[in-house]
């Protein structure tokens, strides 16, 4: 067994519950690691901290999986853990579709499993969790007897871990266009070619939060993807809905989803949001509700200032498009922009647009993506509704 000893003066972060051990926090390593093995972590005075997987090629040397000395990492470990994850989702009311495993928040670092009724999509984003893929698949089969399992490991971050990007079936092949239900509506999820795992489950509660404000409203939804927010708006009684996305494929899916729900007062258009918002605010177009759900504008701290500018620009322009007394529904999905910073950007955008705002609600991701205090990456989604006066 490889043993990793922490430096005496390391932050209390690890002792207090953070699962990551950075290479520069380590005093010495006993044993050789080629990457991907299970290692034991100790304090400098040899107190057991936990057991996790190690990769010397990664800046994060060890990611802890357990702090229980008696718990071995083996097939049974994955069955027990995934079962616990399922119990939590059932208790909190996320059964048909949910993020069954949310990595660090479920003490299964870098493992994502999304459940779309009887189908499962998995991502193993670090080498040390990737080696357990057969055990993870076995656990899913044992607990759920699923109709299919698919791997969406076409994620660049895997290359930092010395792995290839790949995707494909981890079960018998099946039709990868899946039908799910959400808030009484139907959606197709393309788990093979859709973005990320095919569908953004994290906004499922937030989509319901627009229920009252869209009634009889003219609604513009930007960054629509497969039309989920927009279809909710039409369903909740909007007068008209227009959804915009840069991806032609996404717009095609959105149109199919609208047809699937027999909605008529809804349209979609392929366009670049930055150009369109600029042009339409110049033309003084007006809407009662504008919804923004952009992709993460940054993946690193270095490009954070650019992301700030991006968020500010779209929010500023969106506010100009809103009739007095209308609403802005706005999101940010990167943990690099903290809730405080996000609110600050939105306040500044309001000042610049010379509009007064009132916060209607400020939410995060749905509870199948639980937030762990102290693990910043688990608190990533900001969802804000504002009244724009
Ligand atoms: N609201 C969606 C998720 C949106 S994901 C949902 O709840 O399911 C972000 C979307 O923004 C993606 O579909 C992506 O294609 C789109 N996008 C990225 N850059 C864009 C741009 N410059 N203009 C318009 N759409 C863009």
GROMACS .gro file of C-alpha atoms and ligand atoms in nm:
model
  415
    1UNK     CA    1   0.000   0.000   0.000
    2UNK     CA    2   0.133   0.343  -0.099
    3UNK     CA    3   0.152   0.583   0.197
    4UNK     CA    4   0.141   0.959   0.166
    5UNK     CA    5   0.249   1.178   0.461
    6UNK     CA    6   0.123   1.536   0.476
    7UNK     CA    7   0.345   1.829   0.568
    8UNK     CA    8   0.310   1.937   0.928
    9UNK     CA    9   0.192   2.285   0.839
   10UNK     CA   10  -0.069   2.198   0.580
   11UNK     CA   11  -0.392   2.386   0.602
   12UNK     CA   12  -0.670   2.233   0.804
   13UNK     CA   13  -0.856   2.198   0.479
   14UNK     CA   14  -0.787   1.827   0.442
   15UNK     CA   15  -0.833   1.740   0.808
   16UNK     CA   16  -1.158   1.936   0.809
   17UNK     CA   17  -1.306   1.747   0.520
   18UNK     CA   18  -1.172   1.860   0.183
   19UNK     CA   19  -1.092   1.549  -0.023
   20UNK     CA   20  -0.803   1.688  -0.230
   21UNK     CA   21  -0.435   1.658  -0.138
   22UNK     CA   22  -0.214   1.877  -0.356
   23UNK     CA   23   0.137   1.756  -0.443
   24UNK     CA   24   0.296   2.052  -0.264
   25UNK     CA   25   0.119   1.960   0.061
   26UNK     CA   26   0.301   1.629   0.085
   27UNK     CA   27   0.614   1.566   0.294
   28UNK     CA   28   0.698   1.221   0.164
   29UNK     CA   29   0.554   0.923  -0.022
   30UNK     CA   30   0.633   0.562   0.069
   31UNK     CA   31   0.602   0.327  -0.227
   32UNK     CA   32   0.597   0.378  -0.603
   33UNK     CA   33   0.294   0.502  -0.790
   34UNK     CA   34   0.241   0.476  -1.165
   35UNK     CA   35  -0.093   0.655  -1.116
   36UNK     CA   36  -0.440   0.532  -1.033
   37UNK     CA   37  -0.361   0.318  -0.727
   38UNK     CA   38  -0.527   0.344  -0.388
   39UNK     CA   39  -0.305   0.521  -0.134
   40UNK     CA   40  -0.332   0.587   0.238
   41UNK     CA   41  -0.289   0.941   0.365
   42UNK     CA   42  -0.136   1.015   0.708
   43UNK     CA   43  -0.044   1.326   0.899
   44UNK     CA   44   0.326   1.385   0.956
   45UNK     CA   45   0.296   1.219   1.298
   46UNK     CA   46   0.145   0.911   1.134
   47UNK     CA   47  -0.223   0.959   1.218
   48UNK     CA   48  -0.452   0.801   0.959
   49UNK     CA   49  -0.642   1.063   0.756
   50UNK     CA   50  -0.805   0.853   0.487
   51UNK     CA   51  -0.775   0.642   0.177
   52UNK     CA   52  -0.804   0.762  -0.179
   53UNK     CA   53  -0.660   0.741  -0.525
   54UNK     CA   54  -0.324   0.879  -0.629
   55UNK     CA   55  -0.190   1.019  -0.956
   56UNK     CA   56   0.161   1.169  -0.960
   57UNK     CA   57   0.085   1.322  -1.303
   58UNK     CA   58  -0.188   1.538  -1.154
   59UNK     CA   59  -0.147   1.856  -0.945
   60UNK     CA   60  -0.397   1.700  -0.710
   61UNK     CA   61  -0.188   1.406  -0.592
   62UNK     CA   62  -0.454   1.224  -0.392
   63UNK     CA   63  -0.831   1.246  -0.384
   64UNK     CA   64  -0.975   1.088  -0.072
   65UNK     CA   65  -1.262   0.842  -0.100
   66UNK     CA   66  -1.297   0.745   0.267
   67UNK     CA   67  -1.182   0.853   0.610
   68UNK     CA   68  -1.298   0.529   0.766
   69UNK     CA   69  -0.994   0.309   0.825
   70UNK     CA   70  -1.202  -0.008   0.814
   71UNK     CA   71  -1.344   0.075   0.471
   72UNK     CA   72  -1.153  -0.087   0.184
   73UNK     CA   73  -1.186   0.046  -0.169
   74UNK     CA   74  -1.325  -0.247  -0.366
   75UNK     CA   75  -1.637  -0.350  -0.559
   76UNK     CA   76  -1.845  -0.354  -0.242
   77UNK     CA   77  -1.738   0.002  -0.163
   78UNK     CA   78  -1.888   0.123  -0.491
   79UNK     CA   79  -2.210  -0.072  -0.443
   80UNK     CA   80  -2.254   0.069  -0.092
   81UNK     CA   81  -2.168   0.428  -0.190
   82UNK     CA   82  -2.388   0.437  -0.499
   83UNK     CA   83  -2.671   0.285  -0.295
   84UNK     CA   84  -2.626   0.565  -0.038
   85UNK     CA   85  -2.635   0.821  -0.318
   86UNK     CA   86  -2.962   0.671  -0.439
   87UNK     CA   87  -3.115   0.675  -0.089
   88UNK     CA   88  -3.037   1.048  -0.061
   89UNK     CA   89  -3.198   1.123  -0.399
   90UNK     CA   90  -3.507   0.923  -0.307
   91UNK     CA   91  -3.536   1.104   0.027
   92UNK     CA   92  -3.507   1.444  -0.137
   93UNK     CA   93  -3.753   1.359  -0.412
   94UNK     CA   94  -3.531   1.313  -0.718
   95UNK     CA   95  -3.622   0.976  -0.857
   96UNK     CA   96  -3.702   0.965  -1.229
   97UNK     CA   97  -3.413   1.188  -1.334
   98UNK     CA   98  -3.131   1.303  -1.114
   99UNK     CA   99  -2.763   1.350  -1.073
  100UNK     CA  100  -2.720   1.023  -0.889
  101UNK     CA  101  -2.354   1.086  -0.809
  102UNK     CA  102  -2.216   1.440  -0.786
  103UNK     CA  103  -1.843   1.376  -0.744
  104UNK     CA  104  -1.691   1.543  -0.439
  105UNK     CA  105  -2.035   1.615  -0.289
  106UNK     CA  106  -2.092   1.238  -0.269
  107UNK     CA  107  -1.737   1.157  -0.156
  108UNK     CA  108  -1.672   1.003  -0.497
  109UNK     CA  109  -1.427   1.255  -0.639
  110UNK     CA  110  -1.451   1.313  -1.014
  111UNK     CA  111  -1.731   1.062  -1.067
  112UNK     CA  112  -2.053   1.189  -1.224
  113UNK     CA  113  -2.353   0.966  -1.281
  114UNK     CA  114  -2.673   1.109  -1.426
  115UNK     CA  115  -2.988   0.901  -1.420
  116UNK     CA  116  -3.245   0.956  -1.693
  117UNK     CA  117  -3.524   0.722  -1.588
  118UNK     CA  118  -3.387   0.374  -1.678
  119UNK     CA  119  -3.069   0.500  -1.845
  120UNK     CA  120  -2.743   0.609  -1.687
  121UNK     CA  121  -2.467   0.836  -1.815
  122UNK     CA  122  -2.132   0.828  -1.643
  123UNK     CA  123  -1.819   1.041  -1.644
  124UNK     CA  124  -1.493   0.933  -1.480
  125UNK     CA  125  -1.280   1.245  -1.491
  126UNK     CA  126  -0.967   1.132  -1.303
  127UNK     CA  127  -0.744   0.831  -1.361
  128UNK     CA  128  -0.794   0.692  -1.011
  129UNK     CA  129  -1.172   0.677  -1.053
  130UNK     CA  130  -1.155   0.566  -1.417
  131UNK     CA  131  -0.982   0.240  -1.316
  132UNK     CA  132  -1.294   0.155  -1.113
  133UNK     CA  133  -1.528   0.191  -1.410
  134UNK     CA  134  -1.605  -0.184  -1.424
  135UNK     CA  135  -1.694  -0.180  -1.053
  136UNK     CA  136  -1.912   0.129  -1.100
  137UNK     CA  137  -2.097  -0.030  -1.394
  138UNK     CA  138  -2.145  -0.347  -1.191
  139UNK     CA  139  -2.290  -0.146  -0.903
  140UNK     CA  140  -2.536   0.035  -1.132
  141UNK     CA  141  -2.642  -0.296  -1.283
  142UNK     CA  142  -2.691  -0.452  -0.942
  143UNK     CA  143  -2.886  -0.163  -0.787
  144UNK     CA  144  -3.098  -0.052  -1.084
  145UNK     CA  145  -3.112  -0.325  -1.351
  146UNK     CA  146  -3.093  -0.038  -1.603
  147UNK     CA  147  -3.196  -0.042  -1.968
  148UNK     CA  148  -2.864   0.111  -2.064
  149UNK     CA  149  -2.541   0.275  -1.950
  150UNK     CA  150  -2.342   0.524  -2.157
  151UNK     CA  151  -2.001   0.682  -2.099
  152UNK     CA  152  -1.957   1.054  -2.176
  153UNK     CA  153  -1.587   1.085  -2.115
  154UNK     CA  154  -1.537   1.323  -2.409
  155UNK     CA  155  -1.417   1.585  -2.162
  156UNK     CA  156  -1.083   1.769  -2.206
  157UNK     CA  157  -1.000   1.762  -1.834
  158UNK     CA  158  -0.922   1.390  -1.868
  159UNK     CA  159  -0.610   1.478  -2.066
  160UNK     CA  160  -0.462   1.654  -1.763
  161UNK     CA  161  -0.480   1.314  -1.595
  162UNK     CA  162  -0.300   1.142  -1.884
  163UNK     CA  163  -0.621   0.983  -2.020
  164UNK     CA  164  -0.792   0.989  -2.357
  165UNK     CA  165  -1.129   1.145  -2.428
  166UNK     CA  166  -1.383   0.879  -2.518
  167UNK     CA  167  -1.752   0.798  -2.530
  168UNK     CA  168  -1.960   0.488  -2.591
  169UNK     CA  169  -2.183   0.216  -2.450
  170UNK     CA  170  -2.106   0.045  -2.121
  171UNK     CA  171  -2.403  -0.186  -2.174
  172UNK     CA  172  -2.569  -0.343  -2.476
  173UNK     CA  173  -2.623  -0.066  -2.735
  174UNK     CA  174  -2.957   0.118  -2.714
  175UNK     CA  175  -3.135   0.414  -2.872
  176UNK     CA  176  -2.954   0.708  -2.713
  177UNK     CA  177  -3.243   0.956  -2.757
  178UNK     CA  178  -3.427   0.921  -2.430
  179UNK     CA  179  -3.760   1.067  -2.327
  180UNK     CA  180  -3.782   1.216  -1.978
  181UNK     CA  181  -4.048   1.401  -1.780
  182UNK     CA  182  -3.987   1.719  -1.585
  183UNK     CA  183  -4.246   1.933  -1.407
  184UNK     CA  184  -4.520   1.765  -1.611
  185UNK     CA  185  -4.347   1.831  -1.945
  186UNK     CA  186  -4.164   1.594  -2.180
  187UNK     CA  187  -3.812   1.634  -2.313
  188UNK     CA  188  -3.584   1.436  -2.538
  189UNK     CA  189  -3.235   1.387  -2.400
  190UNK     CA  190  -2.964   1.301  -2.648
  191UNK     CA  191  -2.716   1.131  -2.421
  192UNK     CA  192  -2.477   1.048  -2.706
  193UNK     CA  193  -2.443   1.386  -2.880
  194UNK     CA  194  -2.599   1.637  -2.640
  195UNK     CA  195  -2.391   1.878  -2.435
  196UNK     CA  196  -2.222   1.737  -2.122
  197UNK     CA  197  -2.431   1.431  -2.027
  198UNK     CA  198  -2.716   1.543  -2.255
  199UNK     CA  199  -2.933   1.750  -2.022
  200UNK     CA  200  -2.892   2.015  -1.751
  201UNK     CA  201  -3.060   1.852  -1.454
  202UNK     CA  202  -2.922   2.115  -1.217
  203UNK     CA  203  -3.182   2.373  -1.328
  204UNK     CA  204  -3.484   2.145  -1.285
  205UNK     CA  205  -3.622   2.328  -0.978
  206UNK     CA  206  -3.528   2.670  -1.114
  207UNK     CA  207  -3.731   2.607  -1.429
  208UNK     CA  208  -4.035   2.585  -1.203
  209UNK     CA  209  -3.944   2.916  -1.037
  210UNK     CA  210  -4.052   3.113  -1.347
  211UNK     CA  211  -4.407   2.979  -1.322
  212UNK     CA  212  -4.585   3.303  -1.219
  213UNK     CA  213  -4.374   3.572  -1.381
  214UNK     CA  214  -4.412   3.440  -1.736
  215UNK     CA  215  -4.791   3.435  -1.737
  216UNK     CA  216  -4.922   3.642  -2.033
  217UNK     CA  217  -4.567   3.770  -2.091
  218UNK     CA  218  -4.359   3.814  -2.403
  219UNK     CA  219  -4.056   3.606  -2.318
  220UNK     CA  220  -3.706   3.597  -2.465
  221UNK     CA  221  -3.483   3.304  -2.363
  222UNK     CA  222  -3.116   3.325  -2.453
  223UNK     CA  223  -2.876   3.028  -2.438
  224UNK     CA  224  -3.176   2.802  -2.469
  225UNK     CA  225  -2.999   2.469  -2.552
  226UNK     CA  226  -3.286   2.220  -2.596
  227UNK     CA  227  -3.545   2.478  -2.499
  228UNK     CA  228  -3.617   2.370  -2.145
  229UNK     CA  229  -3.678   2.709  -1.980
  230UNK     CA  230  -3.861   2.838  -2.285
  231UNK     CA  231  -4.090   2.534  -2.301
  232UNK     CA  232  -4.169   2.580  -1.933
  233UNK     CA  233  -4.251   2.948  -2.004
  234UNK     CA  234  -4.489   2.854  -2.286
  235UNK     CA  235  -4.648   2.587  -2.067
  236UNK     CA  236  -4.693   2.833  -1.779
  237UNK     CA  237  -4.896   3.065  -2.001
  238UNK     CA  238  -4.656   3.305  -2.174
  239UNK     CA  239  -4.811   3.506  -2.456
  240UNK     CA  240  -4.513   3.434  -2.680
  241UNK     CA  241  -4.171   3.278  -2.635
  242UNK     CA  242  -3.855   3.308  -2.841
  243UNK     CA  243  -3.550   3.093  -2.764
  244UNK     CA  244  -3.201   3.166  -2.899
  245UNK     CA  245  -2.893   2.943  -2.919
  246UNK     CA  246  -2.574   2.950  -3.123
  247UNK     CA  247  -2.592   2.575  -3.182
  248UNK     CA  248  -2.807   2.469  -3.476
  249UNK     CA  249  -2.832   2.121  -3.336
  250UNK     CA  250  -2.959   2.253  -3.001
  251UNK     CA  251  -3.223   2.463  -3.177
  252UNK     CA  252  -3.339   2.156  -3.375
  253UNK     CA  253  -3.379   1.966  -3.049
  254UNK     CA  254  -3.563   2.259  -2.890
  255UNK     CA  255  -3.813   2.265  -3.178
  256UNK     CA  256  -3.870   1.890  -3.138
  257UNK     CA  257  -3.923   1.935  -2.764
  258UNK     CA  258  -4.177   2.212  -2.822
  259UNK     CA  259  -4.367   1.986  -3.067
  260UNK     CA  260  -4.350   1.700  -2.820
  261UNK     CA  261  -4.543   1.916  -2.573
  262UNK     CA  262  -4.789   2.049  -2.834
  263UNK     CA  263  -4.688   2.408  -2.770
  264UNK     CA  264  -4.769   2.661  -3.036
  265UNK     CA  265  -4.674   3.002  -2.896
  266UNK     CA  266  -4.301   2.929  -2.909
  267UNK     CA  267  -4.020   2.977  -3.159
  268UNK     CA  268  -3.649   2.917  -3.172
  269UNK     CA  269  -3.372   3.083  -3.365
  270UNK     CA  270  -3.001   3.013  -3.419
  271UNK     CA  271  -2.789   3.321  -3.340
  272UNK     CA  272  -2.493   3.450  -3.144
  273UNK     CA  273  -2.635   3.596  -2.824
  274UNK     CA  274  -2.374   3.870  -2.796
  275UNK     CA  275  -2.451   4.010  -3.142
  276UNK     CA  276  -2.823   3.971  -3.106
  277UNK     CA  277  -2.857   4.132  -2.762
  278UNK     CA  278  -2.646   4.424  -2.882
  279UNK     CA  279  -2.852   4.475  -3.194
  280UNK     CA  280  -3.190   4.435  -3.028
  281UNK     CA  281  -3.107   4.667  -2.740
  282UNK     CA  282  -3.005   4.931  -2.998
  283UNK     CA  283  -3.332   4.874  -3.182
  284UNK     CA  284  -3.513   4.913  -2.848
  285UNK     CA  285  -3.699   4.586  -2.872
  286UNK     CA  286  -3.894   4.509  -2.556
  287UNK     CA  287  -3.988   4.195  -2.366
  288UNK     CA  288  -4.164   4.132  -2.036
  289UNK     CA  289  -3.922   3.859  -1.933
  290UNK     CA  290  -3.568   3.788  -2.050
  291UNK     CA  291  -3.395   3.467  -1.943
  292UNK     CA  292  -3.018   3.410  -1.967
  293UNK     CA  293  -2.845   3.078  -1.901
  294UNK     CA  294  -2.500   3.109  -2.056
  295UNK     CA  295  -2.225   2.845  -2.051
  296UNK     CA  296  -1.938   2.890  -1.803
  297UNK     CA  297  -1.748   3.183  -1.953
  298UNK     CA  298  -1.436   3.071  -1.768
  299UNK     CA  299  -1.275   2.749  -1.660
  300UNK     CA  300  -0.977   2.907  -1.482
  301UNK     CA  301  -0.900   3.196  -1.248
  302UNK     CA  302  -0.674   3.353  -1.513
  303UNK     CA  303  -0.965   3.423  -1.747
  304UNK     CA  304  -1.205   3.530  -1.472
  305UNK     CA  305  -1.189   3.904  -1.558
  306UNK     CA  306  -1.297   3.819  -1.913
  307UNK     CA  307  -1.586   3.615  -1.778
  308UNK     CA  308  -1.690   3.907  -1.556
  309UNK     CA  309  -1.707   4.125  -1.863
  310UNK     CA  310  -1.911   3.864  -2.049
  311UNK     CA  311  -2.167   3.828  -1.768
  312UNK     CA  312  -2.190   4.203  -1.727
  313UNK     CA  313  -2.241   4.264  -2.097
  314UNK     CA  314  -2.525   4.017  -2.147
  315UNK     CA  315  -2.700   4.119  -1.827
  316UNK     CA  316  -2.670   4.488  -1.909
  317UNK     CA  317  -2.812   4.441  -2.256
  318UNK     CA  318  -3.085   4.207  -2.135
  319UNK     CA  319  -3.201   4.465  -1.879
  320UNK     CA  320  -3.235   4.725  -2.152
  321UNK     CA  321  -3.472   4.490  -2.335
  322UNK     CA  322  -3.706   4.455  -2.037
  323UNK     CA  323  -4.020   4.664  -2.004
  324UNK     CA  324  -4.053   4.847  -1.669
  325UNK     CA  325  -4.189   4.601  -1.415
  326UNK     CA  326  -4.067   4.305  -1.615
  327UNK     CA  327  -3.829   4.034  -1.500
  328UNK     CA  328  -3.475   3.917  -1.566
  329UNK     CA  329  -3.402   3.549  -1.505
  330UNK     CA  330  -3.027   3.505  -1.502
  331UNK     CA  331  -2.781   3.225  -1.422
  332UNK     CA  332  -2.411   3.154  -1.392
  333UNK     CA  333  -2.281   2.798  -1.379
  334UNK     CA  334  -1.917   2.833  -1.278
  335UNK     CA  335  -1.801   2.812  -0.919
  336UNK     CA  336  -1.521   3.056  -1.007
  337UNK     CA  337  -1.781   3.332  -0.997
  338UNK     CA  338  -1.894   3.333  -0.633
  339UNK     CA  339  -2.256   3.420  -0.544
  340UNK     CA  340  -2.133   3.754  -0.402
  341UNK     CA  341  -1.941   3.837  -0.719
  342UNK     CA  342  -2.236   3.738  -0.936
  343UNK     CA  343  -2.473   3.968  -0.743
  344UNK     CA  344  -2.216   4.246  -0.769
  345UNK     CA  345  -2.190   4.204  -1.147
  346UNK     CA  346  -2.568   4.210  -1.178
  347UNK     CA  347  -2.596   4.522  -0.956
  348UNK     CA  348  -2.333   4.700  -1.164
  349UNK     CA  349  -2.509   4.603  -1.485
  350UNK     CA  350  -2.832   4.751  -1.344
  351UNK     CA  351  -2.659   5.077  -1.252
  352UNK     CA  352  -2.505   5.100  -1.599
  353UNK     CA  353  -2.841   5.028  -1.761
  354UNK     CA  354  -2.993   5.293  -1.530
  355UNK     CA  355  -3.253   5.048  -1.407
  356UNK     CA  356  -3.363   4.978  -1.050
  357UNK     CA  357  -3.387   4.615  -0.954
  358UNK     CA  358  -3.552   4.406  -0.685
  359UNK     CA  359  -3.437   4.054  -0.609
  360UNK     CA  360  -3.727   3.811  -0.638
  361UNK     CA  361  -3.534   3.494  -0.563
  362UNK     CA  362  -3.173   3.376  -0.555
  363UNK     CA  363  -3.124   3.002  -0.578
  364UNK     CA  364  -2.859   2.743  -0.652
  365UNK     CA  365  -2.864   2.403  -0.820
  366UNK     CA  366  -3.126   2.140  -0.730
  367UNK     CA  367  -3.068   1.927  -0.420
  368UNK     CA  368  -2.956   1.622  -0.620
  369UNK     CA  369  -2.638   1.831  -0.660
  370UNK     CA  370  -2.582   1.898  -0.288
  371UNK     CA  371  -2.349   2.175  -0.174
  372UNK     CA  372  -2.076   2.083   0.074
  373UNK     CA  373  -1.953   2.377   0.284
  374UNK     CA  374  -1.578   2.408   0.233
  375UNK     CA  375  -1.577   2.233  -0.106
  376UNK     CA  376  -1.615   2.534  -0.333
  377UNK     CA  377  -1.659   2.337  -0.655
  378UNK     CA  378  -1.985   2.189  -0.524
  379UNK     CA  379  -2.150   2.535  -0.502
  380UNK     CA  380  -2.145   2.641  -0.862
  381UNK     CA  381  -2.487   2.742  -0.991
  382UNK     CA  382  -2.637   3.086  -0.932
  383UNK     CA  383  -2.995   3.139  -1.042
  384UNK     CA  384  -3.142   3.483  -0.990
  385UNK     CA  385  -3.479   3.637  -1.073
  386UNK     CA  386  -3.497   4.017  -1.063
  387UNK     CA  387  -3.777   4.259  -1.113
  388UNK     CA  388  -3.648   4.534  -1.337
  389UNK     CA  389  -3.816   4.869  -1.271
  390LIG     N1  390  -3.078   2.674  -2.055
  390LIG     C1  391  -3.028   2.544  -2.094
  390LIG     C2  392  -2.879   2.527  -2.079
  390LIG     C3  393  -2.795   2.626  -2.153
  390LIG     S1  394  -2.631   2.573  -2.174
  390LIG     C4  395  -3.099   2.436  -2.013
  390LIG     O1  396  -3.147   2.464  -1.903
  390LIG     O2  397  -3.102   2.323  -2.059
  390LIG     C5  398  -2.562   2.705  -2.261
  390LIG     C6  399  -2.603   2.715  -2.406
  390LIG     O3  400  -2.547   2.835  -2.459
  390LIG     C7  401  -2.554   2.605  -2.498
  390LIG     O4  402  -2.664   2.542  -2.560
  390LIG     C8  403  -2.466   2.673  -2.603
  390LIG     O5  404  -2.483   2.620  -2.734
  390LIG     C9  405  -2.517   2.815  -2.597
  390LIG     N2  406  -2.423   2.919  -2.636
  390LIG    C10  407  -2.291   2.929  -2.608
  390LIG     N3  408  -2.240   3.044  -2.656
  390LIG    C11  409  -2.343   3.110  -2.715
  390LIG    C12  410  -2.356   3.236  -2.784
  390LIG     N4  411  -2.250   3.316  -2.797
  390LIG     N5  412  -2.476   3.271  -2.828
  390LIG    C13  413  -2.585   3.191  -2.813
  390LIG     N6  414  -2.578   3.072  -2.751
  390LIG    C14  415  -2.460   3.031  -2.702
   0.00000   0.00000   0.00000
